Amino acid sequence: MLGLRQGRAWNLGSFNEFRKFFGLKPYDTFEELNSDPQVADSLRHLYEHPDFVEIYTGLVSEEAKVPMVPGVGIAPTFTISRAVLSDAVALVRGDRFYTIDYNTKSLTNWGYSEVQYNLNIEQGCMISKLILRTLPNWFKTDSIYAHYPMTVPSENRNIMKNLKREQDYSWDRPAYIPPRVNLTSYVGAKYLLERGQEYNVTWGEATGWLFGKGGLEFMLSGDTKLHAQQRQRMSKALYKDNWHQHIKDFYEQITLQLLHQKSFKIAGMNMVDITRDVGNIAHIYFAASVFSLPLKTDDNPHGIYSEQEMYMVLSVIFICIFFDLDPATSFPLRHATRAVAQQLGKIVESNVKSVSMTGLISGIVDKFRENNNPLADYGVHMVRQLLDSGLKEDEVTWSQILPTAGAMVANQAQVVRRRPSPTNLVLSSCD
């Protein structure tokens, strides 16, 4: 009724006049407007002739397009799609921020990246980002209600089952999500730590998403008796005699090695990207040596991942577990991270299975994996110790090696700070 009253108050033209304005053929019969006999007959009784049908009535009673497949989207009436939606498209095409000013100079690098679509996620659909940005405390990041709001959930479930994507979404109805409360005092931290069973860590669900059941059993994914046992296993395998000395010797060796490998001369001066090529990469070598990761180096030319590739994979795992803070970008982040984590995990699991072999073959394989550095007692030896503790190959891979390496590398890299004087001394020693 509001639409009818507003149209009359504004003296709007009839529905057929509206169609003529956009170059569309006016309807001659009510059956052309809608083939449903009941709708056509009702319009006939109310308006007598199609020329008298008001614009609002015509827009909502016109026969809608037949959807080609379930969940196709809007499937509006022809007049709405031809007139109203095309006008909306024209407005977008006439917006300078979508045309001549659609660049990083006008939008900034962050703004330009923020409005980009991702064809790997829902064919580039952006409406979930709009909803999650506007109502961050009402929708889960993977809520089907936010990602496909124009299709009823029951039909959405049928569609996602056919696409084998049902497990990618939460089917819970939207509900208020209380905001996070940050505790920054000693008293607050002590209160939480003393009540581990009552206050759970927030990243347990993320490790489960990335690594499956093994991720849920990761030592930092909870405070149960099982998680305590997992921490004990890793501590026993990791912290051997002279552990601190081994670490010190390893980092001295790898730092000098990387400085020699990565340094270059400009205007007669030695230069090196101390963060990218030394600070970050040293921890990759550490994780690869401790957990026998498939890192491709001069000593291990048969490895699979380059230094930067391994750093990116482990860093994105760290971000997904511990710094997944933006609801609008969480869904693509989690899916991309799970893809690379599963890829790396399958390779690591194959490596663990080969380590678990016994006899002559195992001895031959181990010779190709020995560390020629201060961490020679780790690598395959540590993997075998975890296996000897009673864990299966998949448990060693998904509940121990992958989550620990993912948490370790980026965390240790954050310790490195650029200090001009010590850096200059180190660089001068490369001459």
XYZ file of C-alpha atoms in Angstrom:
431
model
C 0.000 0.000 0.000
C 2.868 2.375 0.712
C 4.166 1.889 -2.835
C 0.765 2.669 -4.309
C 0.237 5.725 -2.128
C 3.719 7.069 -2.892
C 3.255 6.611 -6.651
C -0.044 8.494 -6.560
C 1.394 11.268 -4.390
C 4.204 11.781 -6.901
C 1.859 11.539 -9.911
C 3.905 8.774 -11.468
C 2.978 7.429 -14.899
C 1.379 4.054 -15.464
C 3.275 0.804 -15.781
C 2.925 0.808 -19.598
C 4.125 4.425 -19.759
C 7.147 3.410 -17.705
C 7.882 0.601 -20.185
C 7.527 2.971 -23.159
C 10.036 5.343 -21.569
C 12.655 2.571 -21.574
C 11.822 1.500 -25.109
C 9.878 -1.587 -24.091
C 6.656 -2.757 -25.701
C 3.554 -1.907 -23.611
C 1.358 -4.815 -22.608
C -1.859 -5.212 -24.594
C -3.444 -7.860 -22.359
C -3.264 -8.837 -18.745
C -2.200 -12.332 -19.808
C 0.959 -10.805 -21.363
C 1.751 -9.138 -18.068
C 1.331 -12.402 -16.155
C 0.286 -15.760 -17.564
C -1.110 -16.913 -14.217
C -4.930 -16.814 -14.732
C -5.567 -15.807 -11.142
C -3.137 -12.861 -11.272
C -4.365 -11.734 -14.704
C -8.010 -11.936 -13.620
C -7.331 -9.984 -10.426
C -5.609 -7.210 -12.400
C -8.522 -7.144 -14.851
C -11.030 -6.604 -12.052
C -8.926 -3.877 -10.475
C -7.736 -1.917 -13.524
C -9.984 -2.932 -16.487
C -7.172 -2.296 -19.025
C -3.385 -2.831 -18.952
C -2.826 0.881 -19.656
C -4.351 1.692 -16.266
C -2.093 -0.550 -14.188
C -0.063 1.578 -11.807
C 3.719 1.421 -11.910
C 4.196 -0.214 -8.507
C 1.504 -2.817 -9.119
C 2.948 -3.652 -12.515
C 6.514 -4.027 -11.203
C 5.540 -6.498 -8.468
C 2.882 -8.440 -10.408
C 4.752 -8.887 -13.688
C 5.768 -12.501 -14.355
C 9.301 -13.210 -13.157
C 12.000 -14.781 -15.245
C 12.217 -18.554 -15.020
C 15.464 -19.471 -13.168
C 17.707 -21.676 -15.287
C 18.998 -23.530 -12.214
C 18.023 -23.438 -8.526
C 19.750 -20.668 -6.616
C 20.429 -18.632 -9.749
C 20.052 -15.418 -7.774
C 17.603 -12.566 -8.209
C 15.619 -13.820 -11.250
C 13.603 -10.548 -11.362
C 10.786 -9.480 -13.618
C 11.800 -8.353 -17.099
C 10.911 -4.693 -16.556
C 12.936 -4.523 -13.339
C 15.978 -6.160 -14.932
C 15.776 -4.079 -18.125
C 14.970 -0.743 -16.518
C 15.795 -0.601 -12.818
C 18.874 -2.873 -12.757
C 20.267 -1.554 -16.019
C 19.979 1.947 -14.596
C 21.929 0.767 -11.546
C 24.623 -0.632 -13.844
C 24.760 2.684 -15.715
C 25.249 4.509 -12.411
C 28.167 2.222 -11.549
C 29.726 2.651 -14.983
C 29.383 6.400 -14.606
C 31.062 6.430 -11.193
C 34.593 7.774 -11.549
C 35.825 5.493 -8.765
C 34.908 2.519 -10.974
C 36.352 4.049 -14.153
C 39.083 6.664 -14.509
C 39.883 6.799 -10.788
C 39.784 3.041 -10.221
C 43.479 2.852 -9.329
C 45.811 2.841 -6.344
C 46.478 6.578 -6.637
C 42.866 7.420 -5.807
C 41.951 4.441 -3.621
C 45.346 3.696 -1.941
C 46.927 0.262 -2.211
C 44.834 -1.065 0.680
C 41.579 0.301 -0.735
C 42.294 -1.042 -4.217
C 43.045 -4.498 -2.814
C 40.000 -4.380 -0.552
C 37.514 -4.030 -3.440
C 39.041 -6.767 -5.597
C 36.987 -9.908 -6.101
C 38.358 -13.423 -5.838
C 37.112 -15.817 -8.504
C 38.303 -18.768 -6.418
C 35.738 -17.891 -3.740
C 32.086 -18.154 -4.787
C 32.830 -17.084 -8.371
C 33.849 -13.606 -7.212
C 30.681 -12.812 -5.251
C 31.256 -9.852 -2.902
C 28.014 -9.622 -0.944
C 29.380 -11.590 2.016
C 32.117 -8.987 2.486
C 29.466 -6.239 2.529
C 27.324 -8.083 5.090
C 30.241 -9.061 7.339
C 31.650 -5.529 7.226
C 28.265 -4.037 8.117
C 27.127 -6.593 10.725
C 30.320 -8.235 12.064
C 28.720 -9.266 15.364
C 25.750 -11.083 13.849
C 27.136 -13.534 11.303
C 29.784 -16.206 11.518
C 32.450 -15.716 8.881
C 31.288 -18.868 7.061
C 27.550 -18.320 7.570
C 25.486 -19.448 4.582
C 23.120 -16.588 5.441
C 25.887 -14.061 4.740
C 27.370 -15.723 1.662
C 24.119 -16.588 -0.144
C 21.421 -14.373 1.394
C 19.080 -14.390 -1.622
C 18.278 -18.104 -1.517
C 16.390 -19.825 1.296
C 18.654 -22.024 3.480
C 16.849 -25.274 2.657
C 17.427 -24.787 -1.068
C 20.964 -23.567 -0.391
C 21.699 -26.839 1.396
C 20.493 -28.873 -1.586
C 22.626 -26.794 -3.943
C 25.739 -27.080 -1.760
C 25.269 -30.836 -1.383
C 25.280 -31.179 -5.172
C 28.397 -29.000 -5.367
C 30.038 -30.968 -2.497
C 30.542 -27.719 -0.571
C 28.026 -28.169 2.236
C 30.797 -28.629 4.815
C 32.326 -25.255 3.912
C 29.534 -23.270 5.556
C 27.859 -22.817 8.908
C 24.124 -23.424 8.768
C 23.351 -21.816 12.136
C 20.882 -18.959 12.047
C 22.435 -15.500 12.577
C 22.709 -14.610 16.260
C 24.446 -11.899 18.232
C 28.145 -12.585 18.838
C 29.446 -10.758 21.945
C 32.544 -8.634 21.240
C 35.926 -9.827 22.412
C 37.070 -8.582 25.812
C 40.803 -7.861 26.026
C 42.475 -8.483 29.377
C 45.758 -6.615 29.701
C 46.419 -6.753 33.441
C 48.460 -9.280 35.377
C 45.461 -10.048 37.576
C 43.287 -10.749 34.525
C 45.890 -13.022 32.911
C 46.404 -14.918 36.173
C 42.655 -15.353 36.612
C 42.303 -16.943 33.144
C 45.373 -19.168 33.367
C 44.168 -20.638 36.632
C 40.855 -21.613 35.002
C 41.981 -23.461 31.894
C 38.953 -25.766 31.830
C 36.575 -22.802 31.943
C 38.328 -20.477 29.490
C 39.478 -22.240 26.329
C 42.005 -21.042 23.776
C 40.438 -19.369 20.752
C 42.484 -21.045 18.028
C 41.563 -24.688 18.614
C 38.796 -24.557 16.018
C 41.185 -23.078 13.434
C 43.758 -25.858 13.850
C 40.944 -28.381 13.464
C 39.817 -26.683 10.257
C 43.332 -26.758 8.777
C 44.614 -30.132 9.972
C 41.484 -32.126 10.804
C 41.349 -34.334 13.895
C 45.107 -34.005 14.361
C 44.774 -30.231 14.555
C 42.272 -30.522 17.385
C 44.810 -32.670 19.244
C 47.649 -30.155 18.749
C 49.277 -29.389 22.083
C 48.218 -25.704 22.006
C 44.619 -26.378 20.907
C 43.296 -26.889 24.422
C 43.985 -27.560 28.078
C 42.700 -31.099 28.459
C 44.701 -34.073 29.693
C 45.288 -35.118 26.065
C 46.769 -31.729 25.198
C 49.014 -31.891 28.252
C 50.295 -35.293 27.088
C 50.956 -33.859 23.633
C 52.995 -31.022 25.150
C 55.004 -33.538 27.158
C 55.742 -35.609 24.031
C 56.967 -32.585 22.094
C 59.009 -31.268 25.017
C 60.695 -34.636 25.501
C 61.548 -34.912 21.813
C 62.592 -31.274 21.423
C 64.450 -30.227 24.565
C 67.477 -32.490 24.676
C 70.752 -32.043 26.546
C 72.659 -28.949 25.432
C 69.507 -27.721 23.633
C 70.376 -24.057 24.156
C 73.907 -24.533 22.907
C 72.632 -26.383 19.836
C 70.273 -23.502 19.070
C 72.994 -20.902 19.531
C 75.440 -22.762 17.295
C 72.794 -23.373 14.641
C 71.715 -19.749 14.375
C 75.307 -18.513 14.283
C 76.019 -20.900 11.418
C 72.836 -20.285 9.397
C 72.979 -16.495 9.847
C 76.504 -16.258 8.494
C 75.614 -18.678 5.700
C 72.602 -16.618 4.624
C 74.507 -13.343 4.851
C 77.135 -14.711 2.467
C 74.525 -16.197 0.116
C 72.088 -13.280 0.002
C 74.386 -10.251 0.132
C 75.111 -8.199 -2.976
C 77.091 -5.082 -3.839
C 75.699 -1.683 -4.771
C 78.141 1.173 -5.335
C 80.878 -0.922 -3.748
C 78.913 -1.534 -0.554
C 77.608 -4.866 0.720
C 73.811 -4.912 0.932
C 71.314 -7.465 2.147
C 67.585 -7.478 2.916
C 68.139 -8.484 6.515
C 64.456 -9.195 7.214
C 63.396 -10.989 4.039
C 66.551 -12.947 3.254
C 68.023 -13.561 6.714
C 65.673 -12.830 9.607
C 62.715 -14.733 8.164
C 64.555 -17.470 6.309
C 66.797 -18.518 9.208
C 63.736 -19.805 11.062
C 62.671 -21.799 7.989
C 66.007 -23.610 8.054
C 65.537 -24.180 11.773
C 62.063 -25.713 11.350
C 63.191 -27.801 8.364
C 66.170 -29.140 10.335
C 64.112 -29.960 13.427
C 61.129 -31.535 11.664
C 62.726 -32.767 8.416
C 60.553 -30.535 6.201
C 60.927 -30.806 2.387
C 62.991 -27.615 1.984
C 64.947 -27.278 -1.255
C 68.519 -26.131 -0.511
C 72.014 -26.595 -1.883
C 72.465 -29.470 0.562
C 69.046 -30.912 -0.275
C 68.434 -30.266 -4.019
C 65.631 -32.860 -4.035
C 63.489 -30.769 -1.676
C 60.154 -29.415 -2.918
C 59.655 -25.959 -1.391
C 62.009 -23.026 -1.867
C 62.929 -20.869 1.119
C 60.361 -18.164 0.339
C 57.654 -20.695 -0.551
C 58.084 -22.517 2.738
C 58.081 -19.221 4.639
C 54.853 -18.116 2.945
C 53.116 -21.438 3.635
C 54.053 -21.523 7.315
C 53.324 -17.812 7.750
C 49.826 -18.062 6.310
C 49.176 -21.051 8.598
C 50.266 -18.894 11.549
C 48.035 -15.998 10.454
C 45.027 -18.256 9.918
C 45.362 -19.799 13.382
C 46.378 -16.820 15.513
C 45.560 -13.601 13.600
C 42.344 -14.325 11.714
C 40.753 -11.103 12.995
C 38.930 -9.597 9.982
C 35.513 -11.250 9.459
C 35.255 -10.070 5.849
C 38.526 -11.727 4.766
C 38.383 -14.771 7.042
C 36.553 -17.093 4.627
C 39.007 -16.782 1.681
C 41.970 -16.826 4.085
C 40.853 -20.083 5.696
C 40.160 -21.836 2.405
C 43.452 -20.767 0.809
C 45.377 -21.744 3.935
C 43.749 -25.142 4.178
C 44.642 -25.859 0.551
C 48.371 -25.159 1.031
C 48.412 -26.816 4.485
C 46.895 -30.014 3.116
C 49.374 -30.005 0.243
C 52.361 -29.634 2.569
C 50.864 -32.104 5.048
C 50.575 -34.902 2.504
C 54.253 -34.509 1.622
C 55.294 -34.449 5.283
C 53.156 -37.505 6.043
C 54.837 -39.409 3.212
C 58.177 -38.428 4.707
C 57.090 -39.601 8.170
C 55.924 -42.940 6.759
C 59.276 -43.463 5.079
C 61.037 -42.688 8.372
C 58.904 -45.315 10.107
C 60.244 -48.005 7.794
C 62.700 -50.466 9.268
C 65.698 -52.311 7.943
C 68.060 -51.586 5.077
C 65.720 -49.228 3.183
C 65.260 -47.011 6.236
C 69.019 -46.730 6.709
C 69.552 -45.755 3.074
C 66.766 -43.148 3.194
C 68.048 -41.659 6.460
C 71.485 -41.006 4.948
C 69.943 -38.597 2.453
C 68.182 -36.690 5.273
C 70.959 -36.272 7.807
C 71.480 -32.684 8.982
C 74.969 -31.306 8.462
C 74.522 -28.659 11.140
C 74.367 -28.383 14.961
C 70.834 -29.848 14.878
C 72.012 -33.199 13.523
C 70.293 -34.999 16.436
C 66.895 -33.783 15.241
C 65.178 -34.172 11.839
C 64.568 -37.871 11.115
C 65.752 -38.766 14.612
C 63.110 -36.549 16.175
C 60.402 -37.920 13.866
C 61.369 -41.441 14.888
C 61.267 -40.467 18.570
C 57.722 -39.141 18.162
C 56.759 -42.406 16.471
C 58.340 -44.362 19.298
C 56.210 -42.440 21.804
C 53.151 -44.275 20.477
C 51.892 -41.806 17.879
C 50.904 -43.009 14.409
C 52.321 -41.494 11.218
C 49.277 -39.283 10.603
C 49.241 -38.136 14.246
C 52.913 -37.165 14.091
C 52.220 -35.180 10.925
C 48.947 -33.418 11.701
C 49.035 -33.023 15.491
C 52.762 -32.422 16.006
C 54.921 -31.385 13.063
C 52.675 -29.131 10.957
C 50.981 -27.070 13.697
C 54.216 -26.737 15.674
C 56.198 -25.598 12.635
C 53.407 -23.204 11.661
C 53.340 -21.669 15.134
C 57.118 -21.602 15.426
C 58.441 -19.838 12.316
C 56.416 -16.614 12.246
C 56.520 -16.390 16.037
C 60.316 -16.549 16.114
C 60.584 -14.149 13.175
C 58.768 -11.507 15.227
C 61.662 -11.516 17.701
C 64.041 -10.149 15.070
C 64.315 -6.346 15.155
C 66.421 -4.156 12.933
C 69.222 -2.593 14.941
C 71.514 -0.398 12.792
C 74.789 -0.786 14.661
C 74.901 -4.610 15.031
C 73.649 -5.007 11.459
C 76.477 -2.833 10.124
C 79.013 -4.916 12.032
C 77.626 -8.156 10.662
C 77.547 -6.841 7.115
C 81.106 -5.617 7.286
C 82.223 -9.107 8.286
C 81.004 -10.426 4.910
C 83.774 -8.638 2.999
